[in-house]
Amino acid sequence: MINRSVCRFLPQTFDKILIANRGEIACRVIKTCKKMGIKTVAVHSDVDSSAVHVKMADEAVCVGPAPTNKSYLNMDAIMDAIRATGAQAVHPGYGFLSENKEFAKRLAAEDVTFIGPDTHAIQAMGDKIESKLIAKAAQVNTIPGFDGVVKTAEEAVKIAQDIGYPVMIKASAGGGGKGMRISWNDEETREGFRFSSQEAASSFGDDRLLIEKYIDNPRHIEIQVLADKHGNALWLNERECSIQRRNQKVVEEAPSTFLDPTTRRAMGEQAVQLAKAVQYSSAGTVEFLVDSNRNFYFLEMNTRLQVEHPITECITGLDLVEQMIRVAKGYQLKHKQEDIPINGWAIESRVYAEDPYKSFGLPSIGRLSQYQEPINLSKVRVDSGIQEGSDISIYYDPMISKLVTYGATRAEALARMEDALDNYVIRGVTHNIPLLREIITHPRFISGDISTNFLPEVYPDGFKGHQLEADKRRELLASAAALYITTQLRSQKVLGSLRVPSSPIECNHWELCVELGEGHHSMEVTKSGNVYTVEVDGGKVEVSGQWNLASPLLPLTINGTDRMLQFKLRVLSKLAAELNSYMPEKVPEDTSSILRSPMPGTVVAVSVKPGDTVAEGQEICVIEAMKMQNSLTASTPQCAVHYVPHSPHSHTFIH
């Protein structure tokens, strides 16, 4: 339903916009369109027919089956949808066709407005080789490297040797961490060339690569720019995006703790110089690497709306999607550079369906059996495109949502983020909230001592989860015991009365055993009124609460401190624990002779054949999962290979 009372005060733009995307960004664009009184058209694959963005739009058109090259990258089908619905403009979101100059050209040929820059800017900035040359000419600081296309793996090795290791191998048409590899030696360069070119071809339809010097231990800081078709351009301050895994951002914030006003202005002015050099018009992002001395170097320009744009909206008060639509219609910018504020602090956590205990996040698939966003909290924003019952599949990016908190200060925004993560309920898929919470509460992050190497430096052996201190462990165990007893007592009653009226007086003393990890913890519990007293591991804990057993969130008061808990622990009575010791233990499967993919995906290449003898560390196959390619290697020396297919997305190599 379009609110016409609001629309009267907004300038006339378009009657109908088609959003050539899916998920949270499609929903984000639709929200602004509704605010502006614009009707919307969603496109979707067959597996997305019940997706949230489809339900939100005024119209929806299926553009093909699940694989992206047959649906969301299917220009012919999307053009047919535009004609059929009479859409006057297209917002591409990010990813997919958002930086595809051919798509923009096809729209222009049919007099349909592309809500983004013109094809010249897309081509100039989308090609990392050309963009670097343009940046140099515009007097923008650039990273030393080879200013041409690398054609073969051996040529890549020679160039890398000339530049000096380490080097970054990058897809010329890439972005979002796809087609990027860091190389420290010749062998890694050969392997990086192969994988980067394959990922680039798969993600962007363009396998050209470039090589440049890798700046070790940098910060990744980007400048949001906004320009119109009348020569006006602004920089909307910076976003700190240094917390990354596999060159993909995990936590972002605005502003950065690292930039001083002088550096901020210099970066902003260079970003605007670059935008004007290509006659840019729309919202865009100029990314920089910044070293410890605040020297900054141009990385790339994304000619689209950025994933992390909400934090800029929080500190400036601007709706970037609205600005993009206004610019596309031909309006001048309403603001001057001196009008752009930094009001407060905003932090974004990317919530993914990933297992953070595997390489900081390998994709997870499944159905969201329970889903509850913490939008009841003050100054919390959740941009999502899913709901309870939604499926997270192998075909698309595993992002669940972008969780954003805002405060007058960084400390306030961080405190709100901690509360929001604690109140976020996601069941049915493995997710990365434990890792996100560890990051934003880590002393190094709180102090602002971060770089793109933060995760491997803080967790050199991988993320192992939160390590509980003794008092916190006792609190968790006591809470589990109290919840268990509350559930047992509740089950004895019907409509508030005991099932058997002649039952003896309610027990108020219990002996239990709670399993936590590999440990078994015995405890004694007593109950007085609504308060449980638990003696466990040499300490005493008092637990009380309202005990709403229907809620996935459990607000409790533990030793006088309010806590919000979500947990799943095994609790046994003393007798059950004793009997459990007689149960036979399940023998772990011997996987020494099996190579099993750590994630769901598709086998895109098999590097060996049945009967081959392979060495430890040798590549067996390549798995593509959620647009990323992963090499699986032999873990046992001198083994023979047998291939056993199970299903299109599940394979085992026995060796």
PDB file of C-alpha atoms in Angstrom, residues 1-10 34-37:
ATOM      1  CA  MET A   1       0.000   0.000   0.000  1.00  0.00           C
ATOM      2  CA  ILE A   2       1.453   3.356  -1.083  1.00  0.00           C
ATOM      3  CA  ASN A   3       1.112   6.248   1.359  1.00  0.00           C
ATOM      4  CA  ARG A   4      -0.098   9.099  -0.873  1.00  0.00           C
ATOM      5  CA  SER A   5      -0.037  11.662   1.952  1.00  0.00           C
ATOM      6  CA  VAL A   6       3.736  11.286   2.169  1.00  0.00           C
ATOM      7  CA  CYS A   7       4.190  11.190  -1.608  1.00  0.00           C
ATOM      8  CA  ARG A   8       2.682  14.679  -2.099  1.00  0.00           C
ATOM      9  CA  PHE A   9       5.817  16.216  -0.587  1.00  0.00           C
ATOM     10  CA  LEU A  10       8.311  14.239  -2.719  1.00  0.00           C
ATOM     11  CA  LYS A  34       6.980   2.752  -1.261  1.00  0.00           C
ATOM     12  CA  LYS A  35       7.984   5.867   0.683  1.00  0.00           C
ATOM     13  CA  MET A  36       8.303   7.770  -2.605  1.00  0.00           C
ATOM     14  CA  GLY A  37       4.995   6.495  -4.001  1.00  0.00           C
TER      15      GLY A  37
END
